[in-house]
PDB file of C-alpha atoms and ligand atoms in Angstrom:
ATOM      1  CA  UNK A   1     198.510  61.215 376.810  1.00 43.00           C
ATOM      2  CA  UNK A   2     200.098  64.430 377.991  1.00 42.00           C
ATOM      3  CA  UNK A   3     203.466  63.068 379.072  1.00 43.00           C
ATOM      4  CA  UNK A   4     205.440  65.353 376.769  1.00 48.00           C
ATOM      5  CA  UNK A   5     203.492  68.393 378.036  1.00 49.00           C
ATOM      6  CA  UNK A   6     204.210  67.362 381.623  1.00 58.00           C
ATOM      7  CA  UNK A   7     207.922  67.055 381.025  1.00 66.00           C
ATOM      8  CA  UNK A   8     207.936  70.423 379.319  1.00 81.00           C
ATOM      9  CA  UNK A   9     206.275  72.249 382.217  1.00 92.00           C
ATOM     10  CA  UNK A  10     208.343  70.519 384.884  1.00 94.00           C
ATOM     11  CA  UNK A  11     211.365  72.014 383.196  1.00 92.00           C
ATOM     12  CA  UNK A  12     209.856  75.498 382.898  1.00 93.00           C
ATOM     13  CA  UNK A  13     207.782  75.698 386.086  1.00 94.00           C
ATOM     14  CA  UNK A  14     209.966  78.302 387.814  1.00 93.00           C
ATOM     15  CA  UNK A  15     210.061  80.339 384.606  1.00 91.00           C
ATOM     16  CA  UNK A  16     206.243  80.014 384.220  1.00 92.00           C
ATOM     17  CA  UNK A  17     205.657  81.131 387.814  1.00 93.00           C
ATOM     18  CA  UNK A  18     207.699  84.252 387.149  1.00 90.00           C
ATOM     19  CA  UNK A  19     206.198  84.778 383.670  1.00 87.00           C
ATOM     20  CA  UNK A  20     202.626  84.798 384.976  1.00 88.00           C
ATOM     21  CA  UNK A  21     203.435  87.329 387.670  1.00 82.00           C
ATOM     22  CA  UNK A  22     205.904  89.472 385.700  1.00 67.00           C
ATOM     23  CA  UNK A  23     205.118  93.035 384.671  1.00 61.00           C
ATOM     24  CA  UNK A  24     205.191  92.080 380.988  1.00 59.00           C
ATOM     25  CA  UNK A  25     202.089  89.882 381.145  1.00 72.00           C
ATOM     26  CA  UNK A  26     200.447  91.566 384.138  1.00 86.00           C
ATOM     27  CA  UNK A  27     197.771  93.276 382.026  1.00 89.00           C
ATOM     28  CA  UNK A  28     197.124  90.046 380.160  1.00 90.00           C
ATOM     29  CA  UNK A  29     196.685  88.066 383.378  1.00 93.00           C
ATOM     30  CA  UNK A  30     194.372  90.765 384.741  1.00 93.00           C
ATOM     31  CA  UNK A  31     192.226  90.407 381.592  1.00 95.00           C
ATOM     32  CA  UNK A  32     192.207  86.632 382.051  1.00 96.00           C
ATOM     33  CA  UNK A  33     191.022  87.018 385.648  1.00 96.00           C
ATOM     34  CA  UNK A  34     188.330  89.559 384.762  1.00 97.00           C
ATOM     35  CA  UNK A  35     187.035  87.386 381.911  1.00 98.00           C
ATOM     36  CA  UNK A  36     187.131  84.231 384.037  1.00 98.00           C
ATOM     37  CA  UNK A  37     185.203  85.959 386.835  1.00 98.00           C
ATOM     38  CA  UNK A  38     182.637  87.329 384.399  1.00 98.00           C
ATOM     39  CA  UNK A  39     182.001  83.919 382.836  1.00 98.00           C
ATOM     40  CA  UNK A  40     182.000  81.796 385.998  1.00 98.00           C
ATOM     41  CA  UNK A  41     180.167  84.139 388.341  1.00 98.00           C
ATOM     42  CA  UNK A  42     179.758  83.710 392.083  1.00 98.00           C
ATOM     43  CA  UNK A  43     178.939  80.359 393.606  1.00 97.00           C
ATOM     44  CA  UNK A  44     179.579  77.909 396.411  1.00 96.00           C
ATOM     45  CA  UNK A  45     181.103  74.454 396.525  1.00 97.00           C
ATOM     46  CA  UNK A  46     184.053  72.851 394.797  1.00 98.00           C
ATOM     47  CA  UNK A  47     185.399  74.411 391.641  1.00 98.00           C
ATOM     48  CA  UNK A  48     187.873  72.068 389.963  1.00 98.00           C
ATOM     49  CA  UNK A  49     190.639  73.938 388.186  1.00 98.00           C
ATOM     50  CA  UNK A  50     191.733  71.491 385.491  1.00 98.00           C
ATOM     51  CA  UNK A  51     195.336  72.015 384.293  1.00 98.00           C
ATOM     52  CA  UNK A  52     195.778  74.552 387.096  1.00 98.00           C
ATOM     53  CA  UNK A  53     199.523  75.005 386.539  1.00 97.00           C
ATOM     54  CA  UNK A  54     200.982  77.248 389.222  1.00 96.00           C
ATOM     55  CA  UNK A  55     197.517  78.170 390.530  1.00 97.00           C
ATOM     56  CA  UNK A  56     197.626  81.681 389.140  1.00 95.00           C
ATOM     57  CA  UNK A  57     193.820  81.933 389.044  1.00 97.00           C
ATOM     58  CA  UNK A  58     192.992  80.416 392.449  1.00 97.00           C
ATOM     59  CA  UNK A  59     192.359  83.772 394.108  1.00 96.00           C
ATOM     60  CA  UNK A  60     189.860  84.752 391.393  1.00 97.00           C
ATOM     61  CA  UNK A  61     187.867  81.572 392.069  1.00 98.00           C
ATOM     62  CA  UNK A  62     188.014  82.029 395.845  1.00 98.00           C
ATOM     63  CA  UNK A  63     186.916  85.677 395.620  1.00 98.00           C
ATOM     64  CA  UNK A  64     183.782  84.471 393.811  1.00 98.00           C
ATOM     65  CA  UNK A  65     182.979  82.183 396.765  1.00 98.00           C
ATOM     66  CA  UNK A  66     184.127  78.872 395.251  1.00 98.00           C
ATOM     67  CA  UNK A  67     186.452  76.357 396.911  1.00 98.00           C
ATOM     68  CA  UNK A  68     189.098  75.797 394.235  1.00 98.00           C
ATOM     69  CA  UNK A  69     190.893  72.457 393.885  1.00 98.00           C
ATOM     70  CA  UNK A  70     193.642  72.209 391.296  1.00 98.00           C
ATOM     71  CA  UNK A  71     194.554  69.293 389.051  1.00 98.00           C
ATOM     72  CA  UNK A  72     197.683  69.171 386.916  1.00 97.00           C
ATOM     73  CA  UNK A  73     200.105  66.593 385.580  1.00 96.00           C
ATOM     74  CA  UNK A  74     203.205  68.641 386.317  1.00 96.00           C
ATOM     75  CA  UNK A  75     204.676  68.284 389.800  1.00 96.00           C
ATOM     76  CA  UNK A  76     206.925  71.243 388.993  1.00 96.00           C
ATOM     77  CA  UNK A  77     203.922  73.500 388.365  1.00 96.00           C
ATOM     78  CA  UNK A  78     202.100  72.147 391.424  1.00 97.00           C
ATOM     79  CA  UNK A  79     205.096  72.945 393.633  1.00 97.00           C
ATOM     80  CA  UNK A  80     204.085  76.597 393.145  1.00 97.00           C
ATOM     81  CA  UNK A  81     200.334  75.957 393.103  1.00 97.00           C
ATOM     82  CA  UNK A  82     200.197  74.378 396.590  1.00 98.00           C
ATOM     83  CA  UNK A  83     200.771  77.816 398.079  1.00 97.00           C
ATOM     84  CA  UNK A  84     197.491  78.954 396.494  1.00 97.00           C
ATOM     85  CA  UNK A  85     195.041  76.025 396.526  1.00 98.00           C
ATOM     86  CA  UNK A  86     194.749  72.318 397.396  1.00 98.00           C
ATOM     87  CA  UNK A  87     196.062  70.271 394.475  1.00 98.00           C
ATOM     88  CA  UNK A  88     196.039  66.766 393.046  1.00 97.00           C
ATOM     89  CA  UNK A  89     198.514  65.312 390.561  1.00 96.00           C
ATOM     90  CA  UNK A  90     196.401  63.811 387.800  1.00 96.00           C
ATOM     91  CA  UNK A  91     195.838  63.619 384.082  1.00 96.00           C
ATOM     92  CA  UNK A  92     192.948  65.794 382.912  1.00 97.00           C
ATOM     93  CA  UNK A  93     191.698  62.867 380.820  1.00 97.00           C
ATOM     94  CA  UNK A  94     191.482  60.584 383.885  1.00 97.00           C
ATOM     95  CA  UNK A  95     190.318  62.709 386.808  1.00 97.00           C
ATOM     96  CA  UNK A  96     190.397  60.873 390.164  1.00 97.00           C
ATOM     97  CA  UNK A  97     186.777  61.758 390.935  1.00 97.00           C
ATOM     98  CA  UNK A  98     183.479  59.916 390.846  1.00 97.00           C
ATOM     99  CA  UNK A  99     180.799  60.861 388.310  1.00 97.00           C
ATOM    100  CA  UNK A 100     178.660  63.931 388.906  1.00 97.00           C
ATOM    101  CA  UNK A 101     180.446  65.245 391.975  1.00 95.00           C
ATOM    102  CA  UNK A 102     181.645  68.802 391.425  1.00 98.00           C
ATOM    103  CA  UNK A 103     179.588  71.980 391.275  1.00 98.00           C
ATOM    104  CA  UNK A 104     181.892  73.759 388.852  1.00 98.00           C
ATOM    105  CA  UNK A 105     185.054  73.379 386.819  1.00 98.00           C
ATOM    106  CA  UNK A 106     187.293  75.680 384.835  1.00 98.00           C
ATOM    107  CA  UNK A 107     190.125  75.132 382.381  1.00 98.00           C
ATOM    108  CA  UNK A 108     192.211  78.215 381.647  1.00 98.00           C
ATOM    109  CA  UNK A 109     194.893  78.695 378.979  1.00 97.00           C
ATOM    110  CA  UNK A 110     195.392  74.938 378.650  1.00 97.00           C
ATOM    111  CA  UNK A 111     193.335  73.776 375.645  1.00 97.00           C
ATOM    112  CA  UNK A 112     196.473  74.007 373.472  1.00 97.00           C
ATOM    113  CA  UNK A 113     198.560  71.985 375.969  1.00 96.00           C
ATOM    114  CA  UNK A 114     196.877  68.652 375.359  1.00 95.00           C
ATOM    115  CA  UNK A 115     196.765  66.561 372.194  1.00 95.00           C
ATOM    116  CA  UNK A 116     193.038  65.781 372.671  1.00 97.00           C
ATOM    117  CA  UNK A 117     191.098  68.604 374.340  1.00 98.00           C
ATOM    118  CA  UNK A 118     187.829  66.873 373.437  1.00 98.00           C
ATOM    119  CA  UNK A 119     188.833  64.033 375.807  1.00 98.00           C
ATOM    120  CA  UNK A 120     189.458  66.581 378.578  1.00 98.00           C
ATOM    121  CA  UNK A 121     186.012  68.142 378.053  1.00 98.00           C
ATOM    122  CA  UNK A 122     184.365  64.703 378.199  1.00 98.00           C
ATOM    123  CA  UNK A 123     186.126  63.985 381.469  1.00 98.00           C
ATOM    124  CA  UNK A 124     185.108  67.340 382.941  1.00 98.00           C
ATOM    125  CA  UNK A 125     181.494  66.709 381.917  1.00 98.00           C
ATOM    126  CA  UNK A 126     181.673  63.297 383.622  1.00 98.00           C
ATOM    127  CA  UNK A 127     182.675  64.715 387.020  1.00 98.00           C
ATOM    128  CA  UNK A 128     180.341  67.745 386.919  1.00 98.00           C
ATOM    129  CA  UNK A 129     177.087  67.486 388.832  1.00 97.00           C
ATOM    130  CA  UNK A 130     173.991  67.783 386.620  1.00 96.00           C
ATOM    131  CA  UNK A 131     173.535  71.491 386.050  1.00 96.00           C
ATOM    132  CA  UNK A 132     177.147  72.103 387.105  1.00 98.00           C
ATOM    133  CA  UNK A 133     178.983  74.995 385.510  1.00 98.00           C
ATOM    134  CA  UNK A 134     182.073  74.786 383.296  1.00 98.00           C
ATOM    135  CA  UNK A 135     184.171  77.676 382.030  1.00 98.00           C
ATOM    136  CA  UNK A 136     186.651  77.302 379.202  1.00 98.00           C
ATOM    137  CA  UNK A 137     189.022  80.209 378.716  1.00 98.00           C
ATOM    138  CA  UNK A 138     191.895  80.033 376.294  1.00 98.00           C
ATOM    139  CA  UNK A 139     193.811  81.735 373.550  1.00 97.00           C
ATOM    140  CA  UNK A 140     191.483  82.824 370.768  1.00 97.00           C
ATOM    141  CA  UNK A 141     191.405  79.879 368.315  1.00 98.00           C
ATOM    142  CA  UNK A 142     191.211  82.190 365.279  1.00 97.00           C
ATOM    143  CA  UNK A 143     193.803  84.809 366.134  1.00 96.00           C
ATOM    144  CA  UNK A 144     196.438  83.238 368.408  1.00 95.00           C
ATOM    145  CA  UNK A 145     198.679  80.352 367.434  1.00 94.00           C
ATOM    146  CA  UNK A 146     201.531  79.317 365.192  1.00 94.00           C
ATOM    147  CA  UNK A 147     199.322  80.261 362.198  1.00 95.00           C
ATOM    148  CA  UNK A 148     198.870  83.876 363.370  1.00 94.00           C
ATOM    149  CA  UNK A 149     201.621  86.447 362.966  1.00 92.00           C
ATOM    150  CA  UNK A 150     200.934  89.247 365.460  1.00 86.00           C
ATOM    151  CA  UNK A 151     204.218  91.136 365.069  1.00 86.00           C
ATOM    152  CA  UNK A 152     202.730  93.960 363.012  1.00 86.00           C
ATOM    153  CA  UNK A 153     200.876  95.936 365.677  1.00 77.00           C
ATOM    154  CA  UNK A 154     197.090  95.612 365.493  1.00 84.00           C
ATOM    155  CA  UNK A 155     197.308  93.635 362.221  1.00 91.00           C
ATOM    156  CA  UNK A 156     197.162  89.844 362.536  1.00 93.00           C
ATOM    157  CA  UNK A 157     198.121  87.729 359.537  1.00 94.00           C
ATOM    158  CA  UNK A 158     196.544  84.271 359.576  1.00 95.00           C
ATOM    159  CA  UNK A 159     197.892  81.549 357.289  1.00 95.00           C
ATOM    160  CA  UNK A 160     196.933  78.035 356.187  1.00 95.00           C
ATOM    161  CA  UNK A 161     198.410  76.452 359.317  1.00 95.00           C
ATOM    162  CA  UNK A 162     195.042  77.304 360.945  1.00 96.00           C
ATOM    163  CA  UNK A 163     193.972  73.811 359.836  1.00 95.00           C
ATOM    164  CA  UNK A 164     197.072  72.108 361.311  1.00 94.00           C
ATOM    165  CA  UNK A 165     196.189  70.243 364.498  1.00 94.00           C
ATOM    166  CA  UNK A 166     199.613  68.716 365.101  1.00 92.00           C
ATOM    167  CA  UNK A 167     201.928  69.917 367.851  1.00 92.00           C
ATOM    168  CA  UNK A 168     204.213  72.782 366.926  1.00 92.00           C
ATOM    169  CA  UNK A 169     206.796  74.950 368.658  1.00 92.00           C
ATOM    170  CA  UNK A 170     206.415  77.696 366.037  1.00 88.00           C
ATOM    171  CA  UNK A 171     205.493  81.039 367.562  1.00 84.00           C
ATOM    172  CA  UNK A 172     205.698  84.713 366.640  1.00 78.00           C
ATOM    173  CA  UNK A 173     207.088  85.256 370.156  1.00 81.00           C
ATOM    174  CA  UNK A 174     210.367  83.359 370.723  1.00 83.00           C
ATOM    175  CA  UNK A 175     210.363  84.471 374.388  1.00 82.00           C
ATOM    176  CA  UNK A 176     206.882  83.142 375.160  1.00 84.00           C
ATOM    177  CA  UNK A 177     205.371  79.909 376.452  1.00 87.00           C
ATOM    178  CA  UNK A 178     204.778  78.174 373.106  1.00 88.00           C
ATOM    179  CA  UNK A 179     208.348  78.363 371.849  1.00 87.00           C
ATOM    180  CA  UNK A 180     209.253  76.433 375.018  1.00 88.00           C
ATOM    181  CA  UNK A 181     206.481  73.863 375.448  1.00 89.00           C
ATOM    182  CA  UNK A 182     204.776  73.775 372.052  1.00 91.00           C
ATOM    183  CA  UNK A 183     201.054  73.804 371.333  1.00 93.00           C
ATOM    184  CA  UNK A 184     198.275  71.820 369.702  1.00 96.00           C
ATOM    185  CA  UNK A 185     195.873  74.076 367.811  1.00 96.00           C
ATOM    186  CA  UNK A 186     192.143  73.579 368.397  1.00 97.00           C
ATOM    187  CA  UNK A 187     190.187  75.314 365.609  1.00 98.00           C
ATOM    188  CA  UNK A 188     187.007  77.137 366.669  1.00 98.00           C
ATOM    189  CA  UNK A 189     184.520  74.592 365.301  1.00 98.00           C
ATOM    190  CA  UNK A 190     186.459  71.677 366.871  1.00 98.00           C
ATOM    191  CA  UNK A 191     186.372  73.456 370.235  1.00 98.00           C
ATOM    192  CA  UNK A 192     182.648  74.211 370.241  1.00 98.00           C
ATOM    193  CA  UNK A 193     181.703  70.791 368.848  1.00 98.00           C
ATOM    194  CA  UNK A 194     183.866  69.083 371.493  1.00 98.00           C
ATOM    195  CA  UNK A 195     181.956  70.898 374.223  1.00 98.00           C
ATOM    196  CA  UNK A 196     178.510  70.029 372.921  1.00 97.00           C
ATOM    197  CA  UNK A 197     179.573  66.434 372.124  1.00 97.00           C
ATOM    198  CA  UNK A 198     180.656  66.115 375.771  1.00 98.00           C
ATOM    199  CA  UNK A 199     177.136  66.975 376.917  1.00 97.00           C
ATOM    200  CA  UNK A 200     177.924  70.571 377.832  1.00 98.00           C
ATOM    201  CA  UNK A 201     175.290  73.154 376.881  1.00 98.00           C
ATOM    202  CA  UNK A 202     176.767  76.504 375.890  1.00 98.00           C
ATOM    203  CA  UNK A 203     175.290  79.452 377.780  1.00 98.00           C
ATOM    204  CA  UNK A 204     177.591  82.365 377.033  1.00 98.00           C
ATOM    205  CA  UNK A 205     180.682  83.134 374.967  1.00 98.00           C
ATOM    206  CA  UNK A 206     183.209  85.940 375.212  1.00 98.00           C
ATOM    207  CA  UNK A 207     186.058  87.401 373.169  1.00 97.00           C
ATOM    208  CA  UNK A 208     188.513  89.669 374.955  1.00 95.00           C
ATOM    209  CA  UNK A 209     191.720  91.531 374.285  1.00 92.00           C
ATOM    210  CA  UNK A 210     193.484  94.825 374.549  1.00 87.00           C
ATOM    211  CA  UNK A 211     192.821  95.885 370.937  1.00 83.00           C
ATOM    212  CA  UNK A 212     190.231  95.225 368.271  1.00 87.00           C
ATOM    213  CA  UNK A 213     191.480  91.723 367.482  1.00 93.00           C
ATOM    214  CA  UNK A 214     190.668  89.513 370.462  1.00 95.00           C
ATOM    215  CA  UNK A 215     193.369  87.355 372.025  1.00 95.00           C
ATOM    216  CA  UNK A 216     191.122  85.359 374.373  1.00 97.00           C
ATOM    217  CA  UNK A 217     188.029  83.269 373.728  1.00 98.00           C
ATOM    218  CA  UNK A 218     185.940  81.663 376.417  1.00 98.00           C
ATOM    219  CA  UNK A 219     182.583  80.142 377.118  1.00 98.00           C
ATOM    220  CA  UNK A 220     180.406  79.105 380.012  1.00 98.00           C
ATOM    221  CA  UNK A 221     178.493  75.857 379.687  1.00 98.00           C
ATOM    222  CA  UNK A 222     176.372  73.712 381.967  1.00 98.00           C
ATOM    223  CA  UNK A 223     176.292  69.974 382.142  1.00 96.00           C
ATOM    224  CA  UNK A 224     172.988  68.999 380.631  1.00 86.00           C
ATOM    225  CA  UNK A 225     170.795  67.134 383.075  1.00 80.00           C
ATOM    226  CA  UNK A 226     170.013  64.562 380.367  1.00 70.00           C
ATOM    227  CA  UNK A 227     173.628  64.330 379.191  1.00 58.00           C
ATOM    228  CA  UNK A 228     174.103  60.731 380.406  1.00 55.00           C
ATOM    229  CA  UNK A 229     171.610  59.581 377.789  1.00 48.00           C
ATOM    230  CA  UNK A 230     173.740  60.901 374.952  1.00 47.00           C
ATOM    231  CA  UNK A 231     177.228  59.876 376.161  1.00 48.00           C
TER     232      UNK A 231
HETATM  233  C1  SAM B   1     199.784  77.061 379.928  1.00 66.19           C
HETATM  234  S1  SAM B   1     199.709  76.118 381.389  1.00 66.19           S
HETATM  235  C2  SAM B   1     198.250  76.871 382.111  1.00 66.19           C
HETATM  236  C3  SAM B   1     198.230  76.756 383.590  1.00 66.19           C
HETATM  237  C4  SAM B   1     197.127  77.576 384.264  1.00 66.19           C
HETATM  238  N1  SAM B   1     195.817  77.101 383.901  1.00 66.19           N
HETATM  239  C5  SAM B   1     197.280  79.032 383.915  1.00 66.19           C
HETATM  240  O1  SAM B   1     196.403  79.593 383.233  1.00 66.19           O
HETATM  241  O2  SAM B   1     198.294  79.615 384.317  1.00 66.19           O
HETATM  242  C6  SAM B   1     199.081  74.534 380.904  1.00 66.19           C
HETATM  243  C7  SAM B   1     199.076  73.512 382.019  1.00 66.19           C
HETATM  244  O3  SAM B   1     198.437  72.319 381.571  1.00 66.19           O
HETATM  245  C8  SAM B   1     199.073  71.228 382.225  1.00 66.19           C
HETATM  246  N2  SAM B   1     198.748  69.991 381.507  1.00 66.19           N
HETATM  247  C9  SAM B   1     199.127  69.641 380.270  1.00 66.19           C
HETATM  248  N3  SAM B   1     198.604  68.435 379.947  1.00 66.19           N
HETATM  249  C10 SAM B   1     197.885  68.032 381.035  1.00 66.19           C
HETATM  250  C11 SAM B   1     197.101  66.869 381.305  1.00 66.19           C
HETATM  251  N4  SAM B   1     196.950  65.902 380.404  1.00 66.19           N
HETATM  252  N5  SAM B   1     196.519  66.785 382.519  1.00 66.19           N
HETATM  253  C12 SAM B   1     196.672  67.756 383.447  1.00 66.19           C
HETATM  254  N6  SAM B   1     197.390  68.879 383.233  1.00 66.19           N
HETATM  255  C13 SAM B   1     197.995  69.005 382.033  1.00 66.19           C
HETATM  256  C14 SAM B   1     200.543  71.592 382.194  1.00 66.19           C
HETATM  257  O4  SAM B   1     201.293  70.845 383.113  1.00 66.19           O
HETATM  258  C15 SAM B   1     200.459  73.085 382.510  1.00 66.19           C
HETATM  259  O5  SAM B   1     200.573  73.341 383.883  1.00 66.19           O
END
């Protein structure tokens, strides 16, 4: 899986590096970092950043005391990330780690970049130590996607494509990431069920955004100590 997403980001890696640090999305990235820090909290040990891209969140993890290690399929993205954290080229559905090894893991703004996010969550649960922490942070499944027209100020118009789980390049923003690399939509119930099916116990959820309609949704979960019995 994931080969088309890899090719897409290799092609846009320099653009993505600039996009994530540009003034236009600066406030957005600051909200991502604040929300990520709030959900993950301080800790020690390895924190695996799955689908780390250019490593834009490595400093947030390090400031919390964690030792971040990034994993991504795109060598183009990792060319930027190596300046920020140690990285490994790997598929998020086949992590090159033994079972139960890492203290924490995060996956940020990447749930819509893979055709099967449930498989990614299963793999993360496999490598987490019992009791290990996982933070998912992504675009809000209800209010951000090809199905959501956000052009009219604070009003968001959601249409029937909410139920469409196939890859699409449709986006209200022709200058953004999704018009370039596409996205797979993960509806809210699919997302939460995928986490619990993977043996991750939800502890906290968050919705965040600049206005009243949130643009980010995240959760913190822990790998259930008895999870092996159910997987
Ligand atoms: C929108 S970027 C997010 C990067 C970073 N987490 C951030 O917030 O800036 C999505 C990333 O997921 C990576 N990706 C897509 N499919 C993947 C897979 N199967 N395994 C590992 N990384 C993958 C892409 O290469 C890309 O770097």
